[in-house]
Amino acid sequence: DTAVSQTPKYLVTQMGNDKSIKCEQNLGHDTMYWYKQDSKKFLKIMFSYNNKELIINETVPNRFSPKSPDKAHLNLHINSLELGDSAVYFCASSRDMDSYNEQFFGPGTRLTVL
Amino acid sequence: AQSVTQLDSQVPVFEEAPVELRCNYSSSVSVYLFWYVQYPNQGLQLLLKYLSGSTLVKGINGFEAEFNKSQTSFHLRKPSVHISDTAEYFCAVSPPISGGSNYKLTFGKGTLLTVNP
């Protein structure tokens, strides 16, 4: 059983398109995250949600809109895709927002914008 | 604010040799420290973490790390590596808090460990 799953695994699209990435966790966790990993492997948090409430919104263009329909799901919608959006996007979850908690990561979605 | 510096972007070693991956952090408050590993084409998974107490922390797969407050370091070690340890290793830091918008993991830029036969 996959703890944190993401779909799709690969996404290739043209500039200007709109796309979504879905994430689901079956761990019963309260908190979920989106991270962006660039081509140099640098990992940076984009958003975090706790019990469907937005907690962290880093300096991310407003073309990126997360949505949490319930505690187990956190989706990422991206409008008007740009070349610089090409990266690997990771979803993660943790039991709650206590900072000692382990974060569990999904396998990643490799987005390529042409 | 916290920051993490991983001093080596790549560390090549031979199988069965010992390895140390270096991590230094900067913070004006006490911190929690983590090492995560990313195997090729996979997500990250936790190797070990330091919260408090004993400065020597043991993790999975034979890895250990030592917290050194005076040197603000949290170096990762393994006495004998295996080919399967080839992966990207990330050091991360977070403030010791519960909840709020200040809670986030700050990652270093990663160290690629390559174990050669």
CSV table of C-alpha atoms in Angstrom, one decimal:
chain,number,residue,atom,x,y,z
A,1,ASP,CA,0.0,0.0,0.0
A,2,THR,CA,1.4,3.3,-1.1
A,3,ALA,CA,1.4,5.8,1.8
A,4,VAL,CA,1.6,9.0,-0.2
A,5,SER,CA,0.7,8.7,-3.9
A,6,GLN,CA,0.9,11.3,-6.7
A,7,THR,CA,-0.6,11.3,-10.2
A,8,PRO,CA,0.7,11.7,-12.8
A,9,LYS,CA,4.3,10.6,-12.4
A,10,TYR,CA,5.3,12.4,-15.6
A,11,LEU,CA,3.7,15.4,-17.2
A,12,VAL,CA,4.9,16.9,-20.4
A,13,THR,CA,3.0,20.0,-21.7
A,14,GLN,CA,3.3,23.2,-23.7
A,15,MET,CA,3.8,26.6,-22.3
A,16,GLY,CA,0.6,28.4,-21.5
A,17,ASN,CA,-1.4,25.3,-20.7
A,18,ASP,CA,-3.1,24.6,-17.4
A,19,LYS,CA,-2.4,21.3,-15.5
A,20,SER,CA,-3.1,19.7,-12.2
A,21,ILE,CA,-1.2,17.2,-10.0
A,22,LYS,CA,-3.1,15.1,-7.5
A,23,CYS,CA,-1.9,13.8,-4.1
A,24,GLU,CA,-3.4,11.4,-1.7
A,25,GLN,CA,-2.2,10.0,1.6
A,26,ASN,CA,-3.6,7.0,3.4
A,27,LEU,CA,-1.7,7.6,6.7
A,28,GLY,CA,-4.4,9.5,8.5
A,29,HIS,CA,-2.2,12.5,8.7
A,30,ASP,CA,-3.5,16.0,9.4
A,31,THR,CA,-0.8,18.0,7.5
A,32,MET,CA,0.2,17.9,3.8
A,33,TYR,CA,2.8,19.8,1.8
A,34,TRP,CA,3.9,20.6,-1.7
A,35,TYR,CA,7.6,21.0,-2.5
A,36,LYS,CA,9.4,21.9,-5.7
A,37,GLN,CA,12.7,20.3,-6.5
A,38,ASP,CA,14.7,22.1,-9.2
A,39,SER,CA,17.2,20.7,-11.7
A,40,LYS,CA,20.0,21.1,-9.1
A,41,LYS,CA,18.0,19.0,-6.6
A,42,PHE,CA,17.3,22.0,-4.4
A,43,LEU,CA,14.1,21.3,-2.4
A,44,LYS,CA,11.8,24.2,-1.4
A,45,ILE,CA,8.5,24.2,0.3
A,46,MET,CA,5.6,25.8,-1.6
A,47,PHE,CA,2.5,25.2,0.5
A,48,SER,CA,1.3,23.4,3.6
A,49,TYR,CA,-2.2,22.6,4.7
A,50,ASN,CA,-3.4,21.4,8.1
A,51,ASN,CA,-6.9,19.9,8.3
A,52,LYS,CA,-7.7,21.5,4.9
A,53,GLU,CA,-6.6,24.9,6.0
A,54,LEU,CA,-3.8,26.7,4.2
A,55,ILE,CA,-0.9,27.4,6.7
A,56,ILE,CA,2.2,28.1,4.6
A,57,ASN,CA,2.2,29.9,1.3
A,58,GLU,CA,5.7,30.7,0.3
A,59,THR,CA,6.5,33.2,-2.4
A,60,VAL,CA,5.0,31.2,-5.1
A,61,PRO,CA,3.4,32.8,-8.2
A,62,ASN,CA,-0.4,33.0,-7.9
A,63,ARG,CA,-0.6,30.8,-11.1
A,64,PHE,CA,-0.1,28.0,-8.5
A,65,SER,CA,-3.3,27.2,-6.6
A,66,PRO,CA,-3.4,24.3,-4.1
A,67,LYS,CA,-6.7,22.8,-3.1
A,68,SER,CA,-7.5,20.4,-0.3
A,69,PRO,CA,-10.9,18.8,-0.7
A,70,ASP,CA,-10.4,16.8,2.5
A,71,LYS,CA,-7.6,15.9,4.9
A,72,ALA,CA,-6.3,13.0,2.7
A,73,HIS,CA,-6.0,15.0,-0.5
A,74,LEU,CA,-4.0,18.0,-1.6
A,75,ASN,CA,-4.0,18.9,-5.3
A,76,LEU,CA,-1.9,21.5,-7.1
A,77,HIS,CA,-3.3,23.3,-10.1
A,78,ILE,CA,-1.0,25.4,-12.3
A,79,ASN,CA,-2.2,28.0,-14.7
A,80,SER,CA,-0.4,29.4,-17.7
A,81,LEU,CA,2.6,27.1,-17.4
A,82,GLU,CA,6.0,28.6,-18.0
A,83,LEU,CA,9.4,27.1,-18.9
A,84,GLY,CA,10.6,27.8,-15.4
A,85,ASP,CA,7.9,25.6,-13.9
A,86,SER,CA,9.8,22.6,-15.1
A,87,ALA,CA,10.8,20.7,-12.0
A,88,VAL,CA,9.9,17.7,-9.9
A,89,TYR,CA,7.0,18.4,-7.5
A,90,PHE,CA,6.7,16.4,-4.3
A,91,CYS,CA,3.8,16.0,-2.1
A,92,ALA,CA,4.4,15.1,1.6
A,93,SER,CA,2.4,14.6,4.7
A,94,SER,CA,3.1,14.5,8.5
A,95,ARG,CA,1.0,13.5,11.4
A,96,ASP,CA,0.4,17.1,12.5
A,97,MET,CA,2.3,20.3,12.6
A,98,ASP,CA,4.6,19.5,15.4
A,99,SER,CA,8.0,20.0,13.9
A,100,TYR,CA,9.6,16.9,15.3
A,101,ASN,CA,7.3,14.8,13.1
A,102,GLU,CA,8.7,12.8,10.1
A,103,GLN,CA,7.5,13.9,6.8
A,104,PHE,CA,6.5,11.2,4.3
A,105,PHE,CA,7.1,12.0,0.7
A,106,GLY,CA,5.3,10.8,-2.4
A,107,PRO,CA,7.3,9.6,-5.5
A,108,GLY,CA,7.2,12.9,-7.2
A,109,THR,CA,5.7,14.3,-10.4
A,110,ARG,CA,8.2,15.3,-13.1
A,111,LEU,CA,6.8,18.3,-15.0
A,112,THR,CA,8.4,19.3,-18.2
A,113,VAL,CA,7.2,22.5,-19.9
A,114,LEU,CA,8.1,22.8,-23.6
B,1,ALA,CA,15.3,32.1,10.1
B,2,GLN,CA,17.4,28.9,9.7
B,3,SER,CA,19.7,27.8,6.9
B,4,VAL,CA,21.6,24.6,6.1
B,5,THR,CA,24.9,24.2,4.3
B,6,GLN,CA,26.0,20.9,2.9
B,7,LEU,CA,29.6,21.4,2.2
B,8,ASP,CA,30.0,18.7,-0.4
B,9,SER,CA,27.8,18.4,-3.5
B,10,GLN,CA,29.2,15.0,-4.5
B,11,VAL,CA,31.1,12.3,-2.5
B,12,PRO,CA,32.4,9.3,-4.4
B,13,VAL,CA,33.6,6.4,-2.3
B,14,PHE,CA,34.4,2.7,-2.8
B,15,GLU,CA,32.2,-0.1,-1.5
B,16,GLU,CA,32.9,-1.0,2.2
B,17,ALA,CA,34.7,2.3,2.8
B,18,PRO,CA,33.6,4.6,5.6
B,19,VAL,CA,31.8,7.9,4.6
B,20,GLU,CA,31.0,11.2,6.3
B,21,LEU,CA,28.6,13.7,4.8
B,22,ARG,CA,28.9,17.1,6.3
B,23,CYS,CA,26.1,19.4,7.3
B,24,ASN,CA,26.3,22.8,9.1
B,25,TYR,CA,23.3,24.9,10.1
B,26,SER,CA,22.7,28.4,11.1
B,27,SER,CA,19.9,29.4,13.6
B,28,SER,CA,19.3,32.0,16.3
B,29,VAL,CA,17.2,29.5,18.2
B,30,SER,CA,17.5,25.8,19.0
B,31,VAL,CA,16.6,23.5,16.2
B,32,TYR,CA,15.5,20.0,15.3
B,33,LEU,CA,17.8,18.4,12.7
B,34,PHE,CA,17.0,15.7,10.1
B,35,TRP,CA,18.7,13.7,7.4
B,36,TYR,CA,16.6,12.5,4.5
B,37,VAL,CA,17.7,10.2,1.7
B,38,GLN,CA,16.4,10.2,-1.9
B,39,TYR,CA,17.1,7.1,-3.9
B,40,PRO,CA,17.1,7.6,-7.7
B,41,ASN,CA,13.6,8.5,-9.1
B,42,GLN,CA,12.0,8.2,-5.6
B,43,GLY,CA,10.7,10.5,-3.0
B,44,LEU,CA,12.6,11.4,0.2
B,45,GLN,CA,12.6,9.2,3.3
B,46,LEU,CA,13.8,9.9,6.8
B,47,LEU,CA,17.1,8.4,7.8
B,48,LEU,CA,17.3,9.9,11.3
B,49,LYS,CA,16.6,12.9,13.4
B,50,TYR,CA,17.9,14.8,16.4
B,51,LEU,CA,15.5,16.4,18.7
B,52,SER,CA,17.3,16.5,22.1
B,53,GLY,CA,19.3,14.3,24.5
B,54,SER,CA,22.1,12.2,23.3
B,55,THR,CA,24.1,13.9,20.6
B,56,LEU,CA,24.8,10.6,18.8
B,57,VAL,CA,21.7,9.5,16.8
B,58,LYS,CA,21.3,6.2,15.1
B,59,GLY,CA,19.1,5.8,12.1
B,60,ILE,CA,18.1,3.2,9.5
B,61,ASN,CA,20.5,1.3,7.2
B,62,GLY,CA,23.5,1.6,9.6
B,63,PHE,CA,23.7,5.4,9.4
B,64,GLU,CA,24.4,7.6,12.4
B,65,ALA,CA,24.9,11.3,12.9
B,66,GLU,CA,26.4,13.5,15.7
B,67,PHE,CA,25.0,16.8,16.8
B,68,ASN,CA,27.7,19.3,17.7
B,69,LYS,CA,26.2,22.5,19.1
B,70,SER,CA,29.4,24.4,19.4
B,71,GLN,CA,30.3,23.7,15.8
B,72,THR,CA,26.6,23.9,14.6
B,73,SER,CA,27.1,20.7,12.7
B,74,PHE,CA,25.2,17.5,12.2
B,75,HIS,CA,27.4,15.2,10.1
B,76,LEU,CA,26.2,11.9,8.8
B,77,ARG,CA,28.4,8.8,9.0
B,78,LYS,CA,28.4,5.2,8.0
B,79,PRO,CA,31.4,2.9,8.8
B,80,SER,CA,31.0,0.7,5.7
B,81,VAL,CA,28.9,1.7,2.7
B,82,HIS,CA,27.2,-0.5,0.1
B,83,ILE,CA,26.4,0.0,-3.5
B,84,SER,CA,22.8,0.4,-2.5
B,85,ASP,CA,23.6,3.5,-0.5
B,86,THR,CA,24.1,5.4,-3.7
B,87,ALA,CA,21.6,8.3,-3.4
B,88,GLU,CA,21.1,12.0,-2.7
B,89,TYR,CA,21.3,12.9,1.0
B,90,PHE,CA,19.6,16.0,2.4
B,91,CYS,CA,20.2,17.6,5.7
B,92,ALA,CA,17.2,19.6,7.0
B,93,VAL,CA,16.4,21.9,10.0
B,94,SER,CA,13.2,23.1,11.6
B,95,PRO,CA,12.5,25.3,14.6
B,96,PRO,CA,11.2,23.3,17.6
B,97,ILE,CA,7.6,24.6,17.4
B,98,SER,CA,4.1,23.3,17.1
B,99,GLY,CA,2.0,24.6,14.3
B,100,GLY,CA,1.8,28.0,12.8
B,101,SER,CA,3.2,29.4,9.6
B,102,ASN,CA,6.8,29.4,11.0
B,103,TYR,CA,6.9,25.6,10.9
B,104,LYS,CA,8.7,24.4,7.9
B,105,LEU,CA,11.6,22.2,7.0
B,106,THR,CA,14.5,24.0,5.5
B,107,PHE,CA,16.7,21.7,3.3
B,108,GLY,CA,20.3,21.9,2.3
B,109,LYS,CA,21.2,21.5,-1.3
B,110,GLY,CA,21.9,17.8,-1.0
B,111,THR,CA,25.0,15.6,-1.3
B,112,LEU,CA,25.2,12.9,-4.0
B,113,LEU,CA,26.8,9.9,-2.5
B,114,THR,CA,28.1,7.5,-5.2
B,115,VAL,CA,29.4,4.1,-4.1
B,116,ASN,CA,31.6,2.4,-6.6
B,117,PRO,CA,32.5,-1.3,-6.7
